[in-house]
CSV table of C-alpha atoms and ligand atoms in Angstrom, one decimal:
chain,number,residue,atom,x,y,z
A,1,MET,CA,17.7,63.8,-13.0
A,2,GLY,CA,20.0,65.1,-10.2
A,3,THR,CA,18.8,65.6,-6.6
A,4,LYS,CA,18.5,69.4,-7.2
A,5,VAL,CA,15.9,68.8,-9.8
A,6,ALA,CA,14.2,66.0,-7.9
A,7,LYS,CA,13.5,68.5,-5.2
A,8,LEU,CA,11.3,70.4,-7.6
A,9,SER,CA,8.6,67.8,-6.9
A,10,LEU,CA,8.2,69.3,-3.5
A,11,PHE,CA,7.5,72.7,-5.0
A,12,PRO,CA,4.1,73.8,-6.4
A,13,LEU,CA,2.8,71.6,-9.3
A,14,THR,CA,3.8,74.3,-11.8
A,15,ALA,CA,7.4,74.5,-10.7
A,16,GLU,CA,10.1,74.3,-13.4
A,17,VAL,CA,13.5,75.7,-14.3
A,18,ASN,CA,14.1,78.3,-17.0
A,19,GLU,CA,17.0,78.8,-19.3
A,20,LYS,CA,18.7,81.0,-16.8
A,21,GLY,CA,18.6,78.2,-14.3
A,22,HIS,CA,16.0,80.1,-12.2
A,23,LEU,CA,13.1,78.5,-10.3
A,24,VAL,CA,9.9,79.3,-12.1
A,25,VAL,CA,6.4,78.9,-10.6
A,26,SER,CA,3.3,79.2,-12.7
A,27,GLY,CA,5.4,80.9,-15.4
A,28,CYS,CA,6.8,83.5,-13.0
A,29,ASP,CA,10.6,83.7,-12.4
A,30,THR,CA,10.9,83.6,-8.6
A,31,VAL,CA,14.2,85.6,-8.8
A,32,GLU,CA,12.3,88.4,-10.5
A,33,LEU,CA,9.5,88.1,-8.0
A,34,ALA,CA,12.0,88.5,-5.2
A,35,VAL,CA,13.3,91.7,-6.9
A,36,GLU,CA,9.8,93.1,-7.7
A,37,PHE,CA,8.1,92.4,-4.3
A,38,GLY,CA,11.1,92.2,-2.0
A,39,THR,CA,12.0,89.4,0.4
A,40,PRO,CA,11.1,87.6,2.5
A,41,LEU,CA,8.3,86.8,0.1
A,42,TYR,CA,5.6,84.1,0.2
A,43,VAL,CA,4.3,82.9,-3.2
A,44,PHE,CA,1.1,80.9,-3.6
A,45,ASP,CA,0.4,79.0,-6.8
A,46,GLU,CA,-3.3,79.1,-7.7
A,47,PHE,CA,-3.1,76.1,-9.9
A,48,SER,CA,-1.7,73.9,-7.1
A,49,LEU,CA,-4.4,75.2,-4.7
A,50,ARG,CA,-7.2,74.4,-7.0
A,51,SER,CA,-5.7,71.1,-8.0
A,52,LYS,CA,-5.6,69.9,-4.4
A,53,CYS,CA,-9.2,71.0,-3.8
A,54,ARG,CA,-10.2,69.0,-6.8
A,55,GLU,CA,-8.1,66.0,-5.9
A,56,PHE,CA,-9.8,65.8,-2.5
A,57,LYS,CA,-13.2,66.2,-4.1
A,58,THR,CA,-12.6,63.5,-6.7
A,59,GLU,CA,-10.8,61.0,-4.5
A,60,PHE,CA,-13.4,61.1,-1.7
A,61,GLY,CA,-16.4,61.9,-3.9
A,62,GLN,CA,-16.0,59.1,-6.3
A,63,ARG,CA,-15.8,56.6,-3.4
A,64,TYR,CA,-18.5,58.2,-1.4
A,65,SER,CA,-20.7,60.8,-2.9
A,66,GLU,CA,-22.0,62.1,0.4
A,67,THR,CA,-18.7,63.7,1.2
A,68,THR,CA,-18.4,67.4,2.2
A,69,LEU,CA,-15.0,69.1,1.9
A,70,ILE,CA,-14.2,71.8,4.4
A,71,TYR,CA,-10.9,73.7,4.3
A,72,ALA,CA,-9.3,74.2,7.7
A,73,SER,CA,-8.6,78.0,7.7
A,74,LYS,CA,-6.0,77.8,10.5
A,75,ALA,CA,-3.5,76.4,8.0
A,76,PHE,CA,-3.7,79.8,6.2
A,77,LEU,CA,-6.5,81.9,5.1
A,78,ASN,CA,-6.7,85.3,3.6
A,79,ARG,CA,-9.3,86.9,1.4
A,80,ALA,CA,-7.8,85.9,-1.9
A,81,LEU,CA,-7.7,82.2,-0.8
A,82,ALA,CA,-11.2,82.3,0.6
A,83,VAL,CA,-12.5,83.4,-2.8
A,84,ILE,CA,-10.7,80.5,-4.4
A,85,PHE,CA,-12.1,78.0,-1.9
A,86,ASN,CA,-15.6,79.3,-2.5
A,87,GLU,CA,-15.2,79.0,-6.2
A,88,GLU,CA,-14.0,75.4,-5.7
A,89,GLY,CA,-17.1,74.7,-3.7
A,90,LEU,CA,-15.4,74.0,-0.4
A,91,GLY,CA,-16.7,75.0,3.0
A,92,LEU,CA,-14.5,76.5,5.8
A,93,ASP,CA,-13.6,75.4,9.2
A,94,VAL,CA,-13.1,78.5,11.3
A,95,VAL,CA,-12.0,78.8,14.9
A,96,SER,CA,-12.3,82.5,15.7
A,97,ALA,CA,-14.2,85.6,15.0
A,98,GLY,CA,-11.2,86.7,13.0
A,99,GLU,CA,-11.4,83.8,10.6
A,100,LEU,CA,-15.2,84.3,10.4
A,101,ALA,CA,-14.6,87.9,9.6
A,102,THR,CA,-12.3,87.0,6.7
A,103,ALA,CA,-15.0,84.6,5.3
A,104,ARG,CA,-17.7,87.3,5.7
A,105,SER,CA,-15.5,89.9,4.0
A,106,VAL,CA,-15.7,87.9,0.7
A,107,ASP,CA,-19.3,86.9,1.1
A,108,PHE,CA,-18.4,83.3,1.8
A,109,PRO,CA,-21.6,81.2,2.1
A,110,LEU,CA,-21.9,81.0,5.9
A,111,ASP,CA,-24.0,77.8,5.8
A,112,MET,CA,-20.8,76.2,4.6
A,113,VAL,CA,-18.9,77.4,7.7
A,114,TYR,CA,-18.1,75.1,10.6
A,115,PHE,CA,-17.3,76.9,13.8
A,116,HIS,CA,-14.7,75.0,15.9
A,117,GLY,CA,-12.8,75.9,19.1
A,118,ASN,CA,-12.2,74.6,22.6
A,119,ASN,CA,-13.0,78.0,24.2
A,120,LYS,CA,-15.3,80.0,22.0
A,121,SER,CA,-16.0,83.4,23.6
A,122,THR,CA,-19.6,84.4,24.3
A,123,GLU,CA,-19.1,87.0,21.5
A,124,GLU,CA,-18.0,84.3,19.1
A,125,ILE,CA,-21.0,82.1,19.9
A,126,ARG,CA,-23.3,85.1,19.4
A,127,LEU,CA,-21.7,85.8,16.0
A,128,ALA,CA,-22.0,82.1,15.0
A,129,LEU,CA,-25.7,82.2,15.9
A,130,LYS,CA,-26.4,85.6,14.4
A,131,HIS,CA,-24.8,84.6,11.0
A,132,HIS,CA,-26.4,81.1,11.0
A,133,VAL,CA,-23.1,79.3,10.4
A,134,GLY,CA,-23.6,75.8,9.0
A,135,ARG,CA,-22.4,73.9,12.0
A,136,ILE,CA,-21.2,74.8,15.5
A,137,VAL,CA,-18.8,72.1,16.7
A,138,VAL,CA,-19.3,71.9,20.5
A,139,ASP,CA,-16.2,71.0,22.5
A,140,ASN,CA,-17.3,70.8,26.1
A,141,PHE,CA,-20.2,71.0,28.6
A,142,ASP,CA,-19.8,74.7,29.5
A,143,GLU,CA,-20.1,75.5,25.8
A,144,LEU,CA,-23.1,73.1,25.4
A,145,ASP,CA,-24.9,74.9,28.2
A,146,ARG,CA,-24.0,78.4,27.1
A,147,LEU,CA,-24.9,77.7,23.4
A,148,GLY,CA,-28.2,76.2,24.4
A,149,GLU,CA,-29.2,79.2,26.5
A,150,MET,CA,-28.0,81.7,23.9
A,151,ALA,CA,-29.7,79.9,21.0
A,152,GLU,CA,-32.9,79.9,23.0
A,153,GLU,CA,-32.7,83.7,23.3
A,154,THR,CA,-32.0,84.3,19.6
A,155,GLY,CA,-34.7,81.8,18.5
A,156,HIS,CA,-32.3,80.3,15.9
A,157,ILE,CA,-31.8,76.5,16.3
A,158,PRO,CA,-28.2,75.8,15.3
A,159,ASP,CA,-27.1,72.5,13.8
A,160,ILE,CA,-24.4,71.2,16.0
A,161,LEU,CA,-21.7,68.4,16.1
A,162,LEU,CA,-20.2,67.1,19.3
A,163,ARG,CA,-16.4,66.8,19.2
A,164,LEU,CA,-15.2,63.5,20.7
A,165,THR,CA,-11.8,62.5,21.9
A,166,PRO,CA,-11.5,59.0,20.6
A,167,GLY,CA,-8.3,58.1,22.4
A,168,VAL,CA,-6.3,57.2,19.3
A,169,ASP,CA,-2.6,58.1,18.9
A,170,PRO,CA,-1.9,59.3,15.4
A,171,HIS,CA,1.9,59.0,15.8
A,172,THR,CA,2.8,62.5,15.0
A,173,HIS,CA,4.6,65.3,17.0
A,174,GLU,CA,3.3,65.7,20.5
A,175,HIS,CA,2.3,69.3,19.9
A,176,ILE,CA,0.0,68.4,17.0
A,177,THR,CA,-1.5,65.3,18.5
A,178,THR,CA,-5.1,66.0,19.5
A,179,GLY,CA,-7.3,62.9,19.6
A,180,VAL,CA,-5.6,61.2,22.6
A,181,LEU,CA,-7.4,61.0,26.0
A,182,GLY,CA,-6.2,63.7,28.3
A,183,GLY,CA,-5.8,66.3,25.5
A,184,LYS,CA,-7.6,69.6,25.8
A,185,PHE,CA,-10.0,69.1,22.9
A,186,GLY,CA,-13.4,67.5,22.9
A,187,PHE,CA,-15.5,65.2,25.1
A,188,PRO,CA,-13.6,62.2,26.2
A,189,LEU,CA,-15.6,59.1,25.2
A,190,PHE,CA,-16.4,58.3,28.9
A,191,SER,CA,-18.4,61.5,29.3
A,192,ALA,CA,-19.8,61.7,25.8
A,193,ASP,CA,-23.0,59.7,26.6
A,194,ARG,CA,-24.1,62.6,28.8
A,195,ALA,CA,-23.1,65.1,26.1
A,196,VAL,CA,-25.3,63.3,23.6
A,197,THR,CA,-28.3,63.1,25.9
A,198,GLU,CA,-28.0,66.8,26.9
A,199,ALA,CA,-27.6,67.9,23.3
A,200,MET,CA,-30.6,65.8,22.2
A,201,SER,CA,-32.8,67.1,25.0
A,202,ALA,CA,-31.9,70.8,24.5
A,203,PRO,CA,-34.9,72.2,22.6
A,204,SER,CA,-32.8,75.0,21.1
A,205,LEU,CA,-30.1,72.8,19.6
A,206,ASN,CA,-30.2,70.3,16.7
A,207,LEU,CA,-27.6,67.6,17.2
A,208,VAL,CA,-26.8,66.3,13.7
A,209,GLY,CA,-23.6,64.4,14.3
A,210,LEU,CA,-20.1,63.8,15.7
A,211,HIS,CA,-16.7,65.1,15.0
A,212,PHE,CA,-13.1,64.0,15.8
A,213,HIS,CA,-9.8,65.3,14.8
A,214,LEU,CA,-6.8,63.1,15.6
A,215,GLY,CA,-3.9,65.5,14.9
A,216,SER,CA,-1.9,66.9,12.1
A,217,LEU,CA,0.7,65.5,9.7
A,218,ILE,CA,-0.5,61.9,10.0
A,219,PHE,CA,1.4,59.6,7.7
A,220,GLU,CA,-0.6,56.5,8.4
A,221,VAL,CA,-4.2,55.5,7.7
A,222,GLN,CA,-4.6,53.1,10.7
A,223,PRO,CA,-5.3,55.9,13.2
A,224,TYR,CA,-8.3,57.0,11.1
A,225,GLU,CA,-9.5,53.4,10.9
A,226,GLU,CA,-9.2,52.9,14.6
A,227,ALA,CA,-11.0,56.2,15.4
A,228,LEU,CA,-13.8,55.3,13.0
A,229,GLU,CA,-14.2,51.9,14.8
A,230,VAL,CA,-14.4,53.6,18.2
A,231,VAL,CA,-16.7,56.5,17.2
A,232,LEU,CA,-19.1,54.5,15.1
A,233,GLU,CA,-19.4,51.9,17.9
A,234,PHE,CA,-20.2,54.8,20.2
A,235,ALA,CA,-22.8,56.2,17.7
A,236,ALA,CA,-24.5,52.7,17.5
A,237,GLU,CA,-24.6,52.6,21.3
A,238,MET,CA,-26.2,56.0,21.4
A,239,LYS,CA,-28.7,54.9,18.9
A,240,ARG,CA,-29.6,51.9,21.0
A,241,LYS,CA,-29.8,53.8,24.2
A,242,HIS,CA,-31.2,57.1,23.2
A,243,GLY,CA,-32.4,56.8,19.6
A,244,PHE,CA,-29.6,59.1,18.4
A,245,GLU,CA,-29.3,59.2,14.5
A,246,LEU,CA,-25.8,59.9,13.2
A,247,GLU,CA,-26.5,62.1,10.2
A,248,GLU,CA,-23.0,63.5,9.8
A,249,LEU,CA,-19.6,62.3,10.8
A,250,ASN,CA,-16.8,64.8,10.6
A,251,ILE,CA,-13.4,63.1,10.8
A,252,GLY,CA,-11.2,66.3,10.8
A,253,GLY,CA,-8.0,66.8,8.8
A,254,GLY,CA,-4.5,65.7,9.4
A,255,PHE,CA,-3.4,64.3,6.0
A,256,ALA,CA,0.3,64.5,5.6
A,257,ILE,CA,2.4,66.1,2.9
A,258,GLN,CA,5.9,65.4,1.8
A,259,TYR,CA,8.3,68.0,3.2
A,260,THR,CA,11.6,66.3,2.5
A,261,MET,CA,12.9,63.9,-0.1
A,262,ASP,CA,13.1,61.1,2.5
A,263,SER,CA,9.6,61.5,4.0
A,264,PRO,CA,7.1,60.7,1.3
A,265,ALA,CA,3.4,61.0,2.3
A,266,PRO,CA,0.6,58.7,1.1
A,267,PRO,CA,-1.4,60.1,-1.8
A,268,ILE,CA,-4.9,61.5,-1.0
A,269,SER,CA,-6.4,58.4,-2.7
A,270,THR,CA,-4.9,56.1,0.0
A,271,TYR,CA,-6.5,58.1,2.8
A,272,ALA,CA,-9.8,58.2,0.9
A,273,GLU,CA,-9.8,54.5,0.2
A,274,ALA,CA,-9.1,53.5,3.8
A,275,ILE,CA,-11.5,56.0,5.4
A,276,VAL,CA,-14.4,55.4,3.1
A,277,SER,CA,-14.1,51.6,3.1
A,278,LYS,CA,-13.8,51.5,6.9
A,279,MET,CA,-16.7,53.8,7.4
A,280,VAL,CA,-19.0,52.0,5.0
A,281,SER,CA,-18.1,48.5,6.3
A,282,LYS,CA,-18.4,49.4,9.9
A,283,CYS,CA,-21.7,51.1,9.4
A,284,ARG,CA,-23.0,48.0,7.7
A,285,LEU,CA,-21.8,45.8,10.6
A,286,LEU,CA,-23.4,48.0,13.1
A,287,LYS,CA,-26.6,48.5,11.0
A,288,LEU,CA,-26.2,52.2,10.9
A,289,ALA,CA,-27.2,54.3,7.9
A,290,PRO,CA,-23.9,55.6,6.5
A,291,PRO,CA,-23.8,59.3,7.5
A,292,MET,CA,-22.6,62.3,5.5
A,293,LEU,CA,-18.8,62.3,5.7
A,294,THR,CA,-17.1,65.6,6.3
A,295,ILE,CA,-13.3,66.0,5.9
A,296,GLU,CA,-11.3,69.1,7.0
A,297,PRO,CA,-7.9,69.2,5.4
A,298,GLY,CA,-5.7,72.2,5.8
A,299,ARG,CA,-2.1,71.4,5.2
A,300,ALA,CA,-2.7,69.0,2.4
A,301,ILE,CA,-4.5,71.6,0.4
A,302,VAL,CA,-2.4,74.7,0.9
A,303,GLY,CA,1.0,73.3,2.0
A,304,GLN,CA,2.6,72.6,-1.3
A,305,ALA,CA,1.0,75.6,-3.1
A,306,GLY,CA,3.2,78.0,-1.0
A,307,ILE,CA,6.9,78.7,-1.1
A,308,ALA,CA,9.0,81.1,0.8
A,309,LEU,CA,11.7,83.2,-0.9
A,310,TYR,CA,14.6,84.7,1.1
A,311,ARG,CA,17.6,86.7,0.2
A,312,VAL,CA,21.0,85.6,1.5
A,313,GLY,CA,22.8,88.4,3.4
A,314,VAL,CA,25.8,86.6,4.9
A,315,VAL,CA,27.7,83.4,4.4
A,316,LYS,CA,29.7,82.5,7.5
A,317,ASP,CA,32.0,79.5,7.2
A,318,ILE,CA,33.3,78.1,10.5
A,319,PRO,CA,35.9,75.7,9.1
A,320,GLY,CA,35.4,72.1,10.0
A,321,ILE,CA,32.2,72.9,12.0
A,322,ARG,CA,29.4,74.5,10.0
A,323,CYS,CA,28.8,76.9,7.2
A,324,TYR,CA,25.9,79.3,7.9
A,325,VAL,CA,23.9,80.8,5.1
A,326,SER,CA,21.9,83.7,6.8
A,327,VAL,CA,18.7,84.9,5.2
A,328,ASP,CA,16.5,87.9,5.7
A,329,GLY,CA,13.6,86.0,7.3
A,330,GLY,CA,13.4,83.0,9.7
A,331,MET,CA,11.5,82.2,12.9
A,332,ALA,CA,9.3,85.3,12.7
A,333,ASP,CA,7.7,84.0,9.4
A,334,ASN,CA,8.3,80.3,9.9
A,335,ILE,CA,8.5,79.1,13.5
A,336,ARG,CA,7.8,75.5,12.6
A,337,PRO,CA,11.4,74.2,12.7
A,338,VAL,CA,11.8,75.7,16.2
A,339,LEU,CA,8.4,74.6,17.5
A,340,TYR,CA,8.1,71.1,16.0
A,341,GLY,CA,11.6,70.3,14.8
A,342,ALA,CA,10.1,70.6,11.3
A,343,LYS,CA,12.4,69.7,8.4
A,344,TYR,CA,12.4,71.5,5.0
A,345,GLU,CA,14.3,71.2,1.8
A,346,ALA,CA,15.6,74.3,-0.1
A,347,LEU,CA,16.9,75.3,-3.5
A,348,VAL,CA,19.0,78.3,-4.5
A,349,ALA,CA,16.4,79.9,-6.8
A,350,ASN,CA,18.9,81.6,-9.0
A,351,LYS,CA,21.2,78.5,-9.2
A,352,VAL,CA,18.9,75.6,-9.5
A,353,LEU,CA,21.0,73.7,-12.0
A,354,GLU,CA,24.4,74.3,-10.4
A,355,GLU,CA,26.3,71.5,-8.9
A,356,GLU,CA,25.8,71.0,-5.1
A,357,VAL,CA,29.1,71.6,-3.3
A,358,GLY,CA,28.5,70.7,0.3
A,359,LEU,CA,26.4,71.0,3.4
A,360,VAL,CA,25.3,74.4,4.8
A,361,THR,CA,22.8,75.5,7.4
A,362,ILE,CA,20.2,78.1,6.5
A,363,ALA,CA,19.9,80.4,9.5
A,364,GLY,CA,17.3,83.1,10.1
A,365,ARG,CA,18.1,86.7,11.0
A,366,PHE,CA,16.4,86.7,14.4
A,367,CYS,CA,18.1,87.0,17.8
A,368,GLU,CA,17.8,83.4,18.9
A,369,SER,CA,20.4,80.6,18.3
A,370,GLY,CA,17.5,78.3,17.6
A,371,ASP,CA,16.5,80.4,14.6
A,372,ILE,CA,17.5,77.8,12.0
A,373,LEU,CA,15.3,77.2,9.0
A,374,VAL,CA,17.1,74.2,7.5
A,375,GLU,CA,20.0,72.3,9.1
A,376,ASP,CA,22.7,70.6,7.0
A,377,ILE,CA,21.4,70.8,3.5
A,378,SER,CA,23.4,70.2,0.4
A,379,LEU,CA,23.4,73.3,-1.9
A,380,PRO,CA,25.5,74.8,-4.7
A,381,LEU,CA,28.0,77.5,-3.7
A,382,VAL,CA,25.9,80.2,-2.1
A,383,SER,CA,26.9,83.8,-1.8
A,384,ALA,CA,25.3,87.0,-0.5
A,385,GLY,CA,22.5,88.2,-2.8
A,386,ASP,CA,21.4,84.7,-3.8
A,387,ILE,CA,17.7,83.7,-3.4
A,388,ILE,CA,16.8,80.7,-1.2
A,389,ALA,CA,13.5,79.1,-2.0
A,390,ILE,CA,11.9,76.8,0.6
A,391,PRO,CA,9.0,74.6,-0.6
A,392,ASP,CA,5.9,73.5,1.3
A,393,CYS,CA,5.6,76.7,3.2
A,394,GLY,CA,1.9,77.2,2.4
A,395,ALA,CA,0.6,75.8,5.6
A,396,TYR,CA,1.0,77.0,9.2
A,397,CYS,CA,3.9,79.4,8.5
A,398,LEU,CA,2.1,82.7,8.0
A,399,PRO,CA,-0.6,82.0,10.5
A,400,LEU,CA,2.0,81.5,13.2
A,401,GLN,CA,4.2,84.5,12.2
A,402,SER,CA,5.2,87.2,14.7
A,403,ASN,CA,6.8,90.6,14.8
A,404,TYR,CA,9.8,89.3,16.7
A,405,ASN,CA,12.7,91.8,16.7
A,406,ALA,CA,10.1,94.3,15.4
A,407,SER,CA,10.3,92.7,12.0
A,408,LEU,CA,7.6,93.4,9.4
A,409,LYS,CA,5.4,90.6,8.2
A,410,PRO,CA,6.2,89.6,4.7
A,411,ALA,CA,4.3,90.3,1.5
A,412,ILE,CA,2.4,87.5,-0.2
A,413,VAL,CA,1.9,87.1,-3.9
A,414,GLY,CA,-0.4,84.8,-5.8
A,415,VAL,CA,0.8,83.5,-9.2
A,416,LYS,CA,-1.2,82.3,-12.1
A,417,GLU,CA,-0.3,81.7,-15.7
A,418,GLY,CA,2.7,84.0,-15.8
A,419,LYS,CA,1.1,86.8,-13.7
A,420,ALA,CA,1.8,87.7,-10.1
A,421,ARG,CA,-0.5,89.8,-8.0
A,422,LEU,CA,0.1,91.0,-4.4
A,423,ILE,CA,-2.5,89.4,-2.2
A,424,ARG,CA,-1.1,90.8,1.0
A,425,ARG,CA,1.2,93.8,1.1
A,426,ARG,CA,4.3,93.8,3.2
A,427,GLU,CA,3.7,95.3,6.6
A,428,THR,CA,5.1,98.8,7.2
A,429,PHE,CA,6.5,100.5,10.2
A,430,ASP,CA,3.3,102.7,10.2
A,431,ASP,CA,1.2,99.5,10.5
A,432,PHE,CA,3.4,98.4,13.3
A,433,ALA,CA,3.2,101.7,15.1
A,434,ARG,CA,-0.5,102.1,14.8
A,435,CYS,CA,-1.4,100.0,17.8
A,436,ASP,CA,1.5,101.1,19.9
A,437,LEU,CA,0.2,104.0,22.1
A,438,LEU,CA,2.0,106.4,24.4
B,1,LIG,N1,-9.7,70.2,11.9
B,1,LIG,C1,-9.4,70.5,13.1
B,1,LIG,C2,-10.4,70.5,14.1
B,1,LIG,C3,-8.1,70.9,13.4
B,1,LIG,O1,-7.8,71.2,14.7
B,1,LIG,C4,-7.1,71.0,12.4
B,1,LIG,C5,-5.8,71.4,12.7
B,1,LIG,C6,-7.5,70.6,11.1
B,1,LIG,C7,-8.8,70.2,10.9
B,1,LIG,C8,-6.6,70.6,9.9
B,1,LIG,O2,-5.5,69.8,10.1
B,1,LIG,P1,-4.4,69.6,8.9
B,1,LIG,O3,-5.2,68.9,7.7
B,1,LIG,O4,-3.9,70.9,8.5
B,1,LIG,O5,-3.4,68.7,9.4
B,1,LIG,N2,0.6,74.3,13.6
B,1,LIG,C9,0.8,72.9,13.4
B,1,LIG,C10,-0.5,72.2,12.9
B,1,LIG,C11,-1.6,72.5,13.9
B,1,LIG,C12,-2.9,71.8,13.4
B,1,LIG,C13,-4.1,72.3,14.2
B,1,LIG,N3,-5.3,71.7,13.9
B,1,LIG,C14,1.9,72.7,12.3
B,1,LIG,O6,2.5,73.7,11.9
B,1,LIG,O7,2.3,71.6,12.0
């Protein structure tokens, strides 16, 4: 198997090559999808999405039956995906009234919704209380006070978790490191004792447990193990001092996926094994009843299910320096390379089986020199009109998209068993102009 085909393993689980040498996902020829729906186009494979949900459920559930699986909406949520997650029995982590509105619009069971955020507005707290969301994850003292007062007014006693900052470095990009002391999220451990006592003594709040989220794209299991040590020791101390019962421990998300051939990620089973065994053994040691375990993956569920398709407009060879292949999207639909130095692989969707001829750089169409999607990638001879397919674009591309250069946000299609359906239409200039008043 050549490198070109090896790269297929990064694409959705249903990816294959047809007799024309075209990339096919779930029975749909991606070159035809690009013609039918236009480019840039995001394609989500339903089979991959559902498989990842089930893999998480099985790998954690068979090791620890008291596991709850919550999908982190920020990785990418729209109505079609919310329906799928509901059918798969997942809950949702939302961080805004907008994500809550998406969930409500498809009648997502709101008792399965966890409301996160480091600066929830009063309106968002009101909505969370009004709709009786499953958990409100409290980030700070201001929120704890405000939530307590507002809950008292409404008469609904919400189940809450306290978000802790365990002070563990997950060894990932600085911008997606969250659990270290000094970060903006959660109660640092040194002030968490007060948070527990205040929450326990608030008559309008029901403190059910603790939460931490270390960061994203974490390739190692040790940070989870370290955080479990610290947080369970804290829970045991709170039990001793205040009679606090840890009923639920939410360990966030952060599980890595493989973006490039040279950066393999551990399988979900490796995370599950390390997390469950550390939690169970530590609880035993501390004489704590093992709590319900909640996990909140985003990227690891949706990342590989999504691909981005672009059409090549220009090939510019600067002899001896660089050959640019310019496509019709870029940083407006995927800012991750610019923001985090994120690396991607790519295939020429209409030339998957052709011999690679040399290194090119895939550039976007936006007015920034930094608008590069993939630097120095080996591809077959590319010409204008070809379709570039980038794998692993399901997570954190669309949610971070912009209208830079007054570009229109791309269409999204869902593919399943040979059929493609539009799950978000391409933005139009009318949509764009609607909010722009004179
Ligand atoms: N739970 C909480 C509280 C979170 O803040 C996050 C992600 C997750 C769960 C899900 O993490 P995941 O399993 O997807 O790693 N835009 C960045 C990633 C930001 C992650 C924000 N929080 C990126 O493109 O890499």
